[in-house]
Coordinates of C-alpha atoms in Angstrom, one line a residue:
Chain A
M1 CA -16.0 29.3 16.8
A2 CA -12.7 31.3 16.4
E3 CA -11.0 33.5 14.1
I4 CA -7.0 32.7 13.5
K5 CA -4.2 35.4 13.7
L6 CA -0.7 34.4 12.4
K7 CA 1.9 36.9 13.6
N8 CA 4.9 36.9 11.8
L9 CA 4.9 33.3 11.3
T10 CA 8.4 32.1 9.9
K11 CA 9.4 28.3 9.3
R12 CA 13.0 27.6 8.4
W13 CA 14.6 24.4 8.2
G14 CA 18.3 25.3 8.0
D15 CA 18.8 27.9 5.1
F16 CA 15.9 26.8 3.4
V17 CA 12.6 29.4 4.2
G18 CA 9.3 27.5 4.3
V19 CA 7.3 30.2 5.2
D20 CA 8.5 33.8 5.6
D21 CA 7.5 36.2 8.2
Q22 CA 3.6 36.0 7.2
S23 CA 0.9 37.5 9.0
L24 CA -2.9 36.7 8.3
D25 CA -6.0 37.2 10.2
I26 CA -8.5 34.9 9.1
A27 CA -12.2 35.9 10.5
D28 CA -14.5 33.7 12.2
K29 CA -16.6 31.3 10.1
E30 CA -14.3 32.6 7.0
F31 CA -13.5 29.6 4.3
L32 CA -9.8 30.7 3.4
V33 CA -8.0 29.2 0.7
L34 CA -4.3 28.8 1.0
L35 CA -3.5 28.5 -2.9
G36 CA 0.0 28.0 -4.6
P37 CA 2.3 25.8 -6.5
S38 CA 4.1 22.7 -4.6
G39 CA 6.8 24.1 -2.3
C40 CA 5.3 27.3 -1.8
G41 CA 4.5 26.9 2.1
K42 CA 0.9 26.7 2.2
T43 CA 1.1 23.1 3.5
T44 CA 3.7 24.2 6.2
T45 CA 1.5 27.0 7.0
M46 CA -1.5 24.7 7.9
R47 CA 0.7 22.6 9.8
M48 CA 1.9 25.1 12.0
I49 CA -1.6 26.2 12.7
A50 CA -2.5 22.6 13.6
G51 CA 0.5 21.9 15.6
L52 CA 2.2 19.2 13.6
E53 CA 5.1 21.6 12.7
E54 CA 6.9 24.0 15.0
P55 CA 7.1 27.6 14.0
T56 CA 10.6 28.8 13.9
G57 CA 9.4 32.2 14.6
G58 CA 6.2 34.2 15.2
E59 CA 2.9 33.4 16.9
I60 CA -0.1 31.6 16.1
W61 CA -3.5 32.5 17.7
I62 CA -6.7 30.6 17.8
G63 CA -9.7 32.5 19.2
D64 CA -7.9 34.7 22.1
R65 CA -5.7 32.0 22.9
M66 CA -1.7 31.8 21.9
V67 CA -1.5 28.1 20.7
N68 CA 2.3 28.0 19.7
D69 CA 3.2 25.9 22.8
D70 CA 0.0 23.6 22.7
L71 CA 0.0 19.9 21.7
P72 CA -2.3 19.4 18.5
K73 CA -4.6 17.7 20.6
D74 CA -5.1 20.8 22.8
R75 CA -5.8 23.2 19.9
D76 CA -9.4 22.1 19.1
V77 CA -9.0 21.5 15.4
A78 CA -10.3 19.2 13.1
M79 CA -7.8 18.1 10.1
V80 CA -8.7 16.2 6.6
F81 CA -5.4 14.7 5.0
Q82 CA -4.7 14.5 1.5
N83 CA -3.9 10.9 2.0
Y84 CA -6.9 10.8 4.5
G85 CA -5.1 9.2 7.3
L86 CA -7.5 6.7 8.2
Y87 CA -7.1 4.1 10.7
P88 CA -7.0 1.1 8.9
H89 CA -7.5 -1.4 11.7
M90 CA -10.8 0.3 13.1
T91 CA -14.3 0.2 10.9
I92 CA -15.5 3.4 9.6
F93 CA -17.8 3.9 12.9
E94 CA -14.9 3.2 14.8
N95 CA -12.8 5.8 12.7
I96 CA -15.4 8.5 13.0
A97 CA -15.8 7.8 16.5
Y98 CA -12.3 8.1 17.5
P99 CA -12.1 12.0 18.2
L100 CA -15.1 11.4 20.7
R101 CA -13.6 8.5 22.6
V102 CA -10.2 9.9 22.8
R103 CA -11.7 13.2 24.0
G104 CA -13.8 11.2 26.6
V105 CA -17.2 12.0 25.4
D106 CA -19.9 10.3 27.0
K107 CA -20.0 6.8 25.5
A108 CA -24.2 6.8 25.4
D109 CA -23.8 9.9 23.1
I110 CA -21.4 8.4 20.6
P111 CA -23.8 6.2 18.7
E112 CA -26.1 9.1 17.7
R113 CA -23.3 11.6 16.9
V114 CA -21.5 9.1 14.4
Q115 CA -24.9 8.5 12.7
K116 CA -25.1 11.9 12.4
A117 CA -21.8 13.0 11.1
A118 CA -22.3 9.7 8.8
E119 CA -25.3 11.1 7.6
Q120 CA -24.0 14.3 6.5
V121 CA -21.6 12.8 4.2
E122 CA -24.0 9.9 3.0
L123 CA -22.1 7.0 4.7
T124 CA -24.6 5.4 6.9
Q125 CA -24.3 2.0 5.0
F126 CA -20.6 1.5 5.2
L127 CA -20.3 2.2 9.1
D128 CA -19.2 -1.5 10.0
R129 CA -16.8 -2.1 7.4
K130 CA -13.3 -1.3 7.2
P131 CA -11.3 1.8 5.2
K132 CA -9.7 -0.8 2.8
A133 CA -13.4 -2.1 1.3
L134 CA -14.2 1.5 0.3
S135 CA -13.3 3.7 -2.6
G136 CA -11.1 6.7 -2.5
G137 CA -14.3 9.1 -2.6
Q138 CA -16.0 7.2 0.3
R139 CA -12.8 7.3 2.0
Q140 CA -12.6 11.0 1.5
R141 CA -16.0 11.4 3.3
V142 CA -15.0 9.2 6.2
A143 CA -12.1 11.7 6.9
L144 CA -14.6 14.6 6.1
A145 CA -17.1 12.7 9.0
R146 CA -14.2 12.2 11.5
A147 CA -13.7 15.9 11.1
I148 CA -17.5 17.1 11.4
V149 CA -18.2 14.4 14.2
R150 CA -17.1 17.2 16.9
T151 CA -17.6 21.0 16.6
P152 CA -14.1 22.1 16.5
K153 CA -12.9 25.9 16.6
V154 CA -11.2 25.3 13.2
F155 CA -11.3 23.0 10.2
L156 CA -7.9 22.4 8.3
M157 CA -8.0 21.0 4.8
D158 CA -4.9 20.0 3.4
E159 CA -5.7 19.1 -0.6
P160 CA -8.6 16.7 0.3
L161 CA -10.0 16.5 -3.0
S162 CA -6.4 15.9 -4.7
N163 CA -6.3 12.0 -5.0
L164 CA -9.8 11.7 -6.2
D165 CA -10.5 11.3 -9.9
A166 CA -11.4 14.3 -12.0
K167 CA -15.2 13.8 -11.9
L168 CA -15.4 12.7 -8.3
R169 CA -13.3 15.8 -7.7
V170 CA -16.1 18.3 -8.7
T171 CA -19.0 16.4 -7.2
M172 CA -17.0 16.4 -3.6
R173 CA -16.2 20.2 -4.3
A174 CA -20.0 21.0 -4.4
E175 CA -20.6 18.7 -1.2
L176 CA -17.6 20.1 0.5
K177 CA -18.6 23.9 -0.5
H178 CA -22.6 23.0 0.8
L179 CA -21.2 21.5 4.2
S180 CA -19.2 24.3 4.8
R181 CA -22.0 26.9 4.3
E182 CA -24.2 24.5 7.0
L183 CA -21.5 23.9 9.3
Q184 CA -20.2 27.7 9.6
I185 CA -16.8 26.8 11.1
T186 CA -13.5 28.7 10.2
T187 CA -11.6 26.6 7.7
V188 CA -8.4 26.7 6.4
Y189 CA -8.2 24.7 3.0
V190 CA -4.8 24.1 1.3
T191 CA -4.9 23.7 -2.5
H192 CA -2.7 24.1 -5.8
D193 CA -6.1 23.9 -8.0
Q194 CA -7.0 27.5 -8.8
I195 CA -10.7 26.2 -9.6
E196 CA -11.0 24.9 -6.1
A197 CA -9.7 28.2 -4.6
M198 CA -11.9 30.4 -6.7
T199 CA -15.1 27.8 -5.9
L200 CA -14.7 27.4 -2.1
A201 CA -13.2 30.2 -0.9
D202 CA -14.4 33.7 0.7
R203 CA -10.7 35.1 0.6
V204 CA -7.8 33.2 -1.1
A205 CA -4.2 33.7 -0.2
I206 CA -1.7 33.2 -3.0
M207 CA 1.4 32.1 -1.8
K208 CA 5.1 31.7 -3.4
H209 CA 8.5 30.8 -1.9
G210 CA 6.7 31.1 2.0
V211 CA 5.3 34.7 0.9
I212 CA 1.8 35.6 0.7
Q213 CA 1.5 37.2 -3.0
Q214 CA -2.0 38.6 -2.8
L215 CA -4.7 38.0 0.1
G216 CA -8.5 38.7 -1.3
T217 CA -11.5 37.5 -2.9
P218 CA -11.9 35.3 -5.7
D219 CA -13.0 38.3 -7.2
D220 CA -10.5 40.3 -6.6
I221 CA -7.6 38.0 -7.5
Y222 CA -9.2 37.2 -10.7
N223 CA -9.9 40.8 -11.6
D224 CA -7.4 42.6 -9.8
P225 CA -4.3 40.6 -9.6
A226 CA -1.5 42.3 -7.5
N227 CA 1.4 41.0 -9.5
L228 CA 2.8 39.1 -12.4
F229 CA 2.8 35.7 -10.6
V230 CA -0.9 36.1 -9.4
A231 CA -2.0 37.2 -12.8
G232 CA -0.2 34.1 -14.7
F233 CA -1.5 31.6 -11.7
I234 CA -5.2 32.4 -11.9
G235 CA -7.4 31.5 -14.6
S236 CA -7.2 28.9 -17.3
P237 CA -6.0 29.1 -19.9
A238 CA -3.5 31.5 -18.1
M239 CA -3.4 35.1 -19.0
N240 CA -1.4 36.1 -21.8
L241 CA 1.7 38.3 -20.9
I242 CA 2.8 40.4 -23.8
N243 CA 6.4 42.1 -23.5
G244 CA 6.7 45.6 -25.0
S245 CA 6.9 49.3 -24.0
V246 CA 4.6 52.6 -23.3
Q247 CA 5.2 55.1 -26.2
D248 CA 2.8 58.3 -26.0
G249 CA 0.2 56.7 -24.3
M250 CA 0.1 53.6 -26.0
F251 CA 1.4 49.9 -25.3
V252 CA 4.1 49.0 -28.2
T253 CA 4.8 45.4 -28.4
T254 CA 8.5 44.4 -28.7
G255 CA 7.9 43.7 -32.4
G256 CA 6.9 47.4 -32.8
T257 CA 3.1 47.1 -33.2
R258 CA 1.3 49.8 -31.6
L259 CA -1.3 47.9 -29.8
V260 CA -3.5 49.3 -27.4
K261 CA -4.2 52.8 -25.5
V262 CA -2.9 52.7 -21.8
N263 CA -3.5 55.4 -19.2
T264 CA 0.3 55.4 -18.0
P265 CA 3.5 57.3 -18.3
D266 CA 5.7 56.3 -21.1
R267 CA 8.3 53.6 -19.7
A268 CA 10.8 51.5 -21.6
A269 CA 9.7 48.1 -20.6
A270 CA 6.5 46.9 -19.3
I271 CA 4.5 43.8 -19.7
L272 CA 0.8 43.5 -20.5
G273 CA -1.5 41.1 -19.4
V274 CA -4.8 40.0 -20.9
R275 CA -7.0 37.2 -20.5
A276 CA -8.3 34.8 -23.2
D277 CA -11.8 36.0 -22.5
D278 CA -11.0 39.5 -22.4
M279 CA -10.1 39.6 -26.7
Q280 CA -12.7 39.5 -29.5
V281 CA -12.0 37.4 -32.4
H282 CA -13.0 39.1 -35.6
E283 CA -12.7 38.3 -39.3
Q284 CA -9.5 39.5 -41.0
G285 CA -9.0 43.3 -40.7
Q286 CA -11.8 44.1 -38.7
G287 CA -9.6 43.8 -35.3
D288 CA -7.1 46.1 -33.7
I289 CA -4.5 43.8 -35.2
D290 CA -4.4 41.0 -37.8
V291 CA -2.7 37.7 -36.6
T292 CA -1.9 34.3 -37.9
I293 CA -3.7 31.1 -36.2
Y294 CA -0.9 28.7 -34.7
A295 CA -3.3 26.2 -33.4
F296 CA -7.3 26.0 -33.2
E297 CA -9.0 23.8 -30.4
N298 CA -12.4 23.3 -29.9
T299 CA -13.4 22.8 -26.3
G300 CA -16.8 22.2 -26.8
E301 CA -18.2 25.0 -24.6
S302 CA -15.8 27.6 -26.5
T303 CA -13.2 27.6 -28.9
L304 CA -9.3 28.3 -28.0
L305 CA -7.2 30.0 -30.5
T306 CA -3.5 30.2 -30.2
V307 CA -2.3 33.1 -32.5
Q308 CA 1.2 34.2 -33.4
W309 CA 1.8 37.8 -32.3
G310 CA 5.2 38.8 -33.7
K311 CA 7.3 36.3 -31.9
Q312 CA 4.9 35.5 -29.0
R313 CA 2.2 33.5 -28.8
V314 CA -1.2 34.4 -27.2
I315 CA -4.5 32.7 -26.5
A316 CA -7.8 34.2 -27.3
R317 CA -10.9 32.5 -26.5
G318 CA -13.7 32.5 -29.3
D319 CA -17.2 31.7 -29.9
R320 CA -18.3 28.1 -29.8
H321 CA -19.5 28.3 -33.2
L322 CA -16.4 29.8 -34.6
R323 CA -14.5 27.3 -37.2
K324 CA -11.3 28.3 -38.2
D325 CA -8.0 26.4 -39.2
Q326 CA -4.5 27.0 -38.3
G327 CA -2.7 29.3 -40.9
D328 CA -6.0 31.3 -41.3
V329 CA -5.8 35.1 -40.5
V330 CA -8.0 36.5 -37.9
G331 CA -8.6 40.0 -36.4
I332 CA -8.1 40.6 -32.7
S333 CA -9.4 43.4 -30.6
L334 CA -8.5 44.1 -26.9
N335 CA -11.1 44.9 -24.3
S336 CA -9.5 48.0 -22.9
D337 CA -11.6 47.7 -19.7
H338 CA -9.5 44.5 -18.6
L339 CA -5.9 44.9 -19.5
Y340 CA -3.1 44.6 -16.9
L341 CA 0.3 46.3 -17.0
F342 CA 3.2 45.1 -14.9
D343 CA 6.6 46.3 -14.4
P344 CA 9.2 43.2 -15.6
E345 CA 11.6 44.5 -13.1
T346 CA 9.7 44.5 -9.7
E347 CA 6.8 42.0 -11.2
N348 CA 4.4 44.4 -9.8
R349 CA 0.9 45.8 -11.2
I350 CA 1.4 49.1 -12.4
G351 CA -1.5 51.6 -12.3
M352 CA -3.2 52.6 -15.2
Chain B
M1 CA 6.3 -30.0 -27.8
T2 CA 3.0 -28.1 -27.6
G3 CA 2.5 -25.3 -25.1
K4 CA 0.8 -27.6 -22.7
Q5 CA 3.4 -30.2 -22.7
K6 CA 6.2 -27.3 -22.3
K7 CA 4.2 -26.3 -19.2
Q8 CA 4.1 -29.9 -17.7
F9 CA 7.6 -30.3 -18.3
W10 CA 8.6 -27.2 -16.2
N11 CA 6.2 -28.2 -13.5
L12 CA 7.8 -31.3 -13.2
I13 CA 11.3 -29.8 -13.2
Q14 CA 10.1 -27.4 -10.4
T15 CA 8.8 -30.1 -8.4
T16 CA 12.0 -32.5 -8.9
L17 CA 14.3 -29.4 -7.8
I18 CA 11.9 -28.6 -4.9
L19 CA 11.8 -32.0 -3.7
I20 CA 15.7 -32.2 -4.0
A21 CA 16.0 -29.2 -1.8
M22 CA 13.4 -30.4 0.7
F23 CA 15.6 -33.9 0.9
I24 CA 19.1 -32.1 1.5
M25 CA 17.5 -30.1 4.1
L26 CA 15.3 -32.7 5.6
V27 CA 17.7 -35.7 5.8
P28 CA 19.3 -35.0 9.2
I29 CA 15.7 -34.3 10.8
I30 CA 14.0 -37.2 9.5
W31 CA 17.1 -39.3 10.8
I32 CA 16.6 -37.6 14.1
F33 CA 13.2 -38.2 14.4
L34 CA 13.5 -41.8 13.5
A35 CA 16.5 -42.5 15.9
A36 CA 14.3 -40.8 18.8
F37 CA 11.9 -43.7 18.5
K38 CA 14.7 -46.2 18.3
T39 CA 16.3 -48.2 20.9
H40 CA 20.2 -47.8 21.3
V41 CA 21.0 -50.7 19.7
D42 CA 18.6 -50.1 16.5
V43 CA 20.4 -46.7 16.0
Y44 CA 23.2 -47.6 14.3
Q45 CA 21.5 -49.5 11.8
L46 CA 19.9 -47.9 9.0
K47 CA 16.8 -49.5 8.8
L48 CA 13.5 -48.0 8.2
F49 CA 11.0 -50.7 9.7
F50 CA 11.6 -51.2 13.7
T51 CA 9.6 -51.4 16.8
P52 CA 9.1 -47.7 17.6
T53 CA 9.2 -47.1 21.5
L54 CA 8.8 -43.9 23.5
E55 CA 11.2 -45.2 26.1
N56 CA 13.7 -42.4 25.0
F57 CA 11.6 -39.6 25.8
A58 CA 11.0 -41.1 29.7
T59 CA 14.7 -41.6 30.2
V60 CA 15.6 -38.2 29.3
F61 CA 13.4 -36.6 31.9
D62 CA 14.8 -39.1 34.3
D63 CA 18.0 -38.8 36.2
P64 CA 20.5 -38.2 35.7
Y65 CA 19.9 -36.3 32.6
R66 CA 16.8 -34.6 34.0
L67 CA 16.0 -32.5 31.0
G68 CA 13.0 -31.5 32.5
E69 CA 14.7 -28.7 34.4
K70 CA 16.6 -27.7 31.1
L71 CA 13.2 -27.4 29.3
V72 CA 11.9 -24.9 32.4
N73 CA 15.3 -22.9 32.3
S74 CA 15.1 -22.6 28.5
T75 CA 11.4 -21.6 28.4
I76 CA 12.1 -19.1 31.4
V77 CA 15.2 -17.5 29.8
A78 CA 13.8 -17.2 26.2
L79 CA 10.3 -16.1 27.4
V80 CA 11.8 -13.7 29.6
S81 CA 13.8 -12.3 27.1
V82 CA 11.1 -11.4 24.6
V83 CA 8.7 -10.0 27.1
I84 CA 11.6 -7.5 28.4
A85 CA 13.2 -7.0 24.7
I86 CA 9.7 -6.3 22.7
P87 CA 8.5 -3.4 24.6
I88 CA 12.0 -1.7 25.1
A89 CA 12.6 -2.2 21.4
T90 CA 9.2 -1.1 20.3
L91 CA 9.8 2.4 22.2
A92 CA 13.0 2.5 21.0
A93 CA 12.2 1.7 17.2
Y94 CA 9.3 4.1 17.4
S95 CA 11.8 6.9 18.8
F96 CA 14.0 6.1 15.7
S97 CA 11.4 6.1 13.1
R98 CA 9.5 9.1 14.2
F99 CA 11.9 11.5 16.0
S100 CA 15.1 13.2 14.8
M101 CA 17.6 12.9 17.2
R102 CA 21.5 14.1 17.4
G103 CA 23.5 11.1 16.2
E104 CA 20.6 9.3 15.3
T105 CA 22.2 7.4 12.4
M106 CA 25.2 6.6 14.4
M107 CA 23.3 5.2 17.3
L108 CA 21.5 3.2 14.8
V109 CA 24.6 1.9 13.1
I110 CA 26.2 1.2 16.5
I111 CA 23.5 -1.2 17.6
L112 CA 23.8 -3.0 14.4
A113 CA 27.6 -3.2 14.7
T114 CA 27.1 -5.2 18.2
Q115 CA 25.4 -7.9 15.9
F116 CA 28.8 -8.1 13.9
V117 CA 30.9 -8.7 16.9
P118 CA 31.9 -12.4 17.4
A119 CA 30.3 -13.9 20.8
V120 CA 33.4 -15.5 21.6
V121 CA 35.3 -12.3 21.6
I122 CA 32.8 -10.8 24.2
I123 CA 32.2 -14.0 26.4
L124 CA 35.4 -13.6 28.4
P125 CA 34.3 -10.1 29.9
F126 CA 30.9 -11.3 30.4
F127 CA 32.3 -14.3 32.6
V128 CA 34.4 -12.1 34.7
M129 CA 31.5 -9.7 35.3
F130 CA 29.2 -12.2 36.2
R131 CA 31.3 -14.4 38.2
D132 CA 32.2 -10.8 40.3
I133 CA 28.7 -9.8 40.8
G134 CA 27.1 -13.4 41.4
L135 CA 25.3 -13.8 38.2
L136 CA 27.2 -16.6 36.8
D137 CA 24.9 -19.8 36.5
T138 CA 21.6 -18.1 37.1
R139 CA 18.7 -17.5 34.6
L140 CA 18.9 -13.6 35.2
G141 CA 22.5 -13.4 33.7
L142 CA 21.3 -15.5 31.0
I143 CA 18.1 -13.2 30.3
L144 CA 20.7 -10.4 30.5
V145 CA 23.0 -11.8 27.6
N146 CA 19.9 -12.9 25.7
L147 CA 18.3 -9.2 25.9
A148 CA 22.0 -8.2 24.7
I149 CA 21.6 -10.4 21.7
V150 CA 18.0 -9.9 20.7
M151 CA 17.6 -6.3 21.4
P152 CA 19.6 -5.0 18.3
F153 CA 17.9 -7.3 16.1
A154 CA 14.3 -6.6 17.7
I155 CA 14.9 -2.6 17.4
W156 CA 15.9 -2.9 13.7
M157 CA 12.9 -5.4 12.4
I158 CA 10.1 -3.2 14.4
K159 CA 11.5 0.0 13.3
G160 CA 10.9 -1.3 9.7
F161 CA 7.6 -1.8 10.3
I162 CA 6.8 1.3 12.1
D163 CA 8.5 3.1 9.2
G164 CA 5.6 1.5 7.0
I165 CA 2.9 3.1 8.5
P166 CA 1.9 6.1 7.3
M167 CA 2.8 9.5 9.1
D168 CA -0.7 10.9 8.0
T169 CA -2.5 8.3 10.1
E170 CA -0.6 9.5 13.6
E171 CA -1.0 12.9 12.6
A172 CA -4.7 12.5 12.2
A173 CA -4.9 10.7 15.4
M174 CA -3.0 13.6 17.0
V175 CA -5.1 16.3 15.8
D176 CA -8.4 14.3 17.0
G177 CA -7.1 14.4 20.1
S178 CA -4.6 11.8 21.2
S179 CA -1.5 12.2 23.3
R180 CA 1.5 10.8 22.1
L181 CA 1.3 7.7 24.3
Q182 CA -2.3 7.3 23.1
V183 CA -1.3 7.2 19.5
I184 CA 1.1 4.8 20.3
R185 CA -1.6 2.2 21.8
N186 CA -4.6 2.9 19.7
I187 CA -2.8 3.5 16.5
V188 CA 0.7 2.3 16.3
L189 CA 0.6 -0.7 18.2
P190 CA -2.1 -2.1 16.2
M191 CA -1.1 -1.6 12.9
A192 CA 2.4 -3.0 13.7
A193 CA 1.2 -5.9 15.6
P194 CA 2.1 -8.3 12.9
G195 CA 5.5 -6.8 13.0
L196 CA 5.7 -7.1 16.8
V197 CA 4.5 -10.8 16.9
T198 CA 7.1 -11.5 14.2
S199 CA 9.9 -10.1 15.7
A200 CA 8.8 -11.8 19.1
I201 CA 8.9 -15.0 17.5
F202 CA 12.3 -14.4 16.1
C203 CA 13.8 -13.1 19.5
F204 CA 12.0 -16.1 20.7
I205 CA 14.0 -18.4 18.5
I206 CA 17.4 -16.7 18.8
A207 CA 16.9 -17.1 22.6
W208 CA 15.9 -20.4 22.6
N209 CA 18.8 -21.8 20.5
E210 CA 21.5 -19.7 22.1
F211 CA 24.5 -21.9 22.6
L212 CA 27.9 -20.5 23.3
F213 CA 26.9 -18.0 26.3
A214 CA 24.6 -20.6 28.0
L215 CA 27.7 -23.0 27.7
I216 CA 30.2 -20.8 29.3
L217 CA 28.1 -18.9 31.7
T218 CA 26.2 -21.9 33.2
N219 CA 27.3 -25.3 34.7
K220 CA 24.5 -26.5 36.8
N221 CA 21.2 -24.6 37.7
A222 CA 20.6 -22.7 34.8
V223 CA 21.7 -25.0 32.4
T224 CA 19.6 -24.6 29.2
L225 CA 18.4 -27.3 26.4
P226 CA 21.0 -26.8 23.9
I227 CA 23.9 -27.3 26.7
G228 CA 21.7 -30.1 28.1
L229 CA 22.3 -31.9 24.9
A230 CA 25.7 -32.4 25.6
L231 CA 24.9 -34.5 28.5
F232 CA 24.2 -37.4 26.4
K233 CA 27.6 -39.0 26.1
G234 CA 27.9 -42.4 27.7
E235 CA 31.2 -44.5 28.0
E236 CA 30.2 -46.2 25.0
G237 CA 30.1 -43.0 23.1
D238 CA 27.3 -40.9 21.9
L239 CA 23.8 -41.8 23.2
W240 CA 22.3 -41.1 19.7
N241 CA 18.6 -42.2 20.4
L242 CA 18.7 -40.1 23.7
L243 CA 20.0 -36.8 21.8
S244 CA 17.6 -37.3 18.9
A245 CA 14.7 -37.3 21.4
A246 CA 15.9 -34.3 23.2
G247 CA 16.5 -32.6 19.9
I248 CA 12.7 -33.4 19.0
I249 CA 11.6 -31.7 22.5
I250 CA 13.9 -28.5 21.4
M251 CA 12.6 -28.4 17.9
A252 CA 9.1 -28.9 18.4
P253 CA 8.2 -25.3 19.4
M254 CA 10.2 -23.8 16.6
F255 CA 8.2 -25.7 14.3
V256 CA 4.8 -24.4 16.0
L257 CA 6.4 -20.7 15.6
A258 CA 7.3 -20.9 12.1
L259 CA 3.8 -22.0 11.4
M260 CA 2.6 -18.9 12.8
I261 CA 5.2 -16.5 11.8
R262 CA 4.6 -18.0 8.1
K263 CA 0.8 -16.8 8.9
Y264 CA 1.6 -13.3 9.9
F265 CA 4.3 -12.6 7.4
V266 CA 1.5 -13.0 4.9
Q267 CA -1.1 -10.4 6.6
G268 CA -0.7 -7.0 5.1
M269 CA 0.7 -4.3 6.8
T270 CA -0.9 -1.2 6.0
M271 CA -4.1 -2.4 5.1
G272 CA -5.8 0.4 3.1
A273 CA -4.6 3.4 5.2
V274 CA -3.6 5.5 1.8
R275 CA -5.0 5.3 -1.3

């Protein structure tokens, strides 16, 4: 049981900045997801917590101990790797037992504890096999079992699901969530998959270029994005970002369409953000604005309309029973409760 | 020709080519095998049918040739060289593979470059040094020389095998609670085992066959098998039957080792560590 504190953590390789002076407090038993595109510093941050990478500056605290100078083995963490990192020359039993053996756990206790961990991830019938005889999903379970066989202070998971196929990923995601609720151990989870982040996290830290862009609950980052990057990164389809300006309390697109009332002083340049789900699709003439359909997609659970809006294309979500074709004209209205304004210069959110 | 006939035709050509290649390579060895069991008189006749004799093998171990001593020398020198070289080379290779050091590439290149220096160039300094410190004509001297010969080779070869071990596996072991040495012992060595065995066998073969240094640096006590071959000169010319018998004794371990290497080479390296 432990909280993690990162204080002004920095990692540089020569001129390249991997993690730039970041501070982060992770509460005891919290499930924190580090989310971002590749190269954003999320994995580096995790590897520094594990002790596999040495920070250029700053401090890492696990519990009430500064662990900067501790070897990975002395930090009492367990880690699940993207490529599983199994020991190919050992059986599954020995793989799971390794952390116990190498830490000098009483030999008599080992079989029972391995059995228990294997049960938690439903692996009991494979214990005498070697990793190469297992499928990807099963190997990932072995890696998980190896992590939960001890009770470490911290779990670290580095994109544990990204090597699995899409269907298995959904199953494993639910199992992970279930397991983490059961175990109640502080967890740091790295991913580039926003769905994983949204579904698993207590809090999400979105990173870009080594800097945390926003730290908050999944609700916070979805409904209250701090800047353009977060707004564009979270949500599928991505949030529509419309260029324009604010004149007389109205948002006016670059094409000159007076679109919607916004509660903010006039400004020459602004970006309006609106999610596909926050737009209503109507028949022609019944919405705020009439637009021509560029592409109509039926996903089964809903329909996606890519519409030509002046020079820009915008995606709106329609009812699952809606049937239109490209070239048709529809009316669109915006839900003014869920509009976001951003400053194109600073990319930060503007209050409204 | 039908497809089947075509295939048979190509198979025939393949087999023929392989047989020709084998014939070219094996003729001298076959000749030696035959000569080893012939009497001195029969050697110069190219007949395939003769009364085989084991007398040559007895003679080479007897006075004045005493091949047994050379066999002991060769075995000790080659074995000890390998036993010392492989652990040191493994640690060096691990360091080269896993740590970044100042001048790492330079060091690796220098280590490799020693292999390109012709032995005759450095044999004189070795001779003078060994004479001054009393290592001339000793097994220890030969072991030192062989170490210098096989170590660069072993480092490069083992480094290749260690490079093939995924970093994830080692890092997992470290997070699981292993020290660096435990990682090497529990993870790296078992996973690199086929590579280590292969390297050890190659090194043994090199040391076993080493001729030039042994020729210059030994004369009586530490003479090895390849040098021992030079003893079989009589007043009537080369004693081919004895030479051949000694040749078989030198070659026998090589055949066994070649078979072992084949087994290890086939074995997969990472064995399902990733995906």
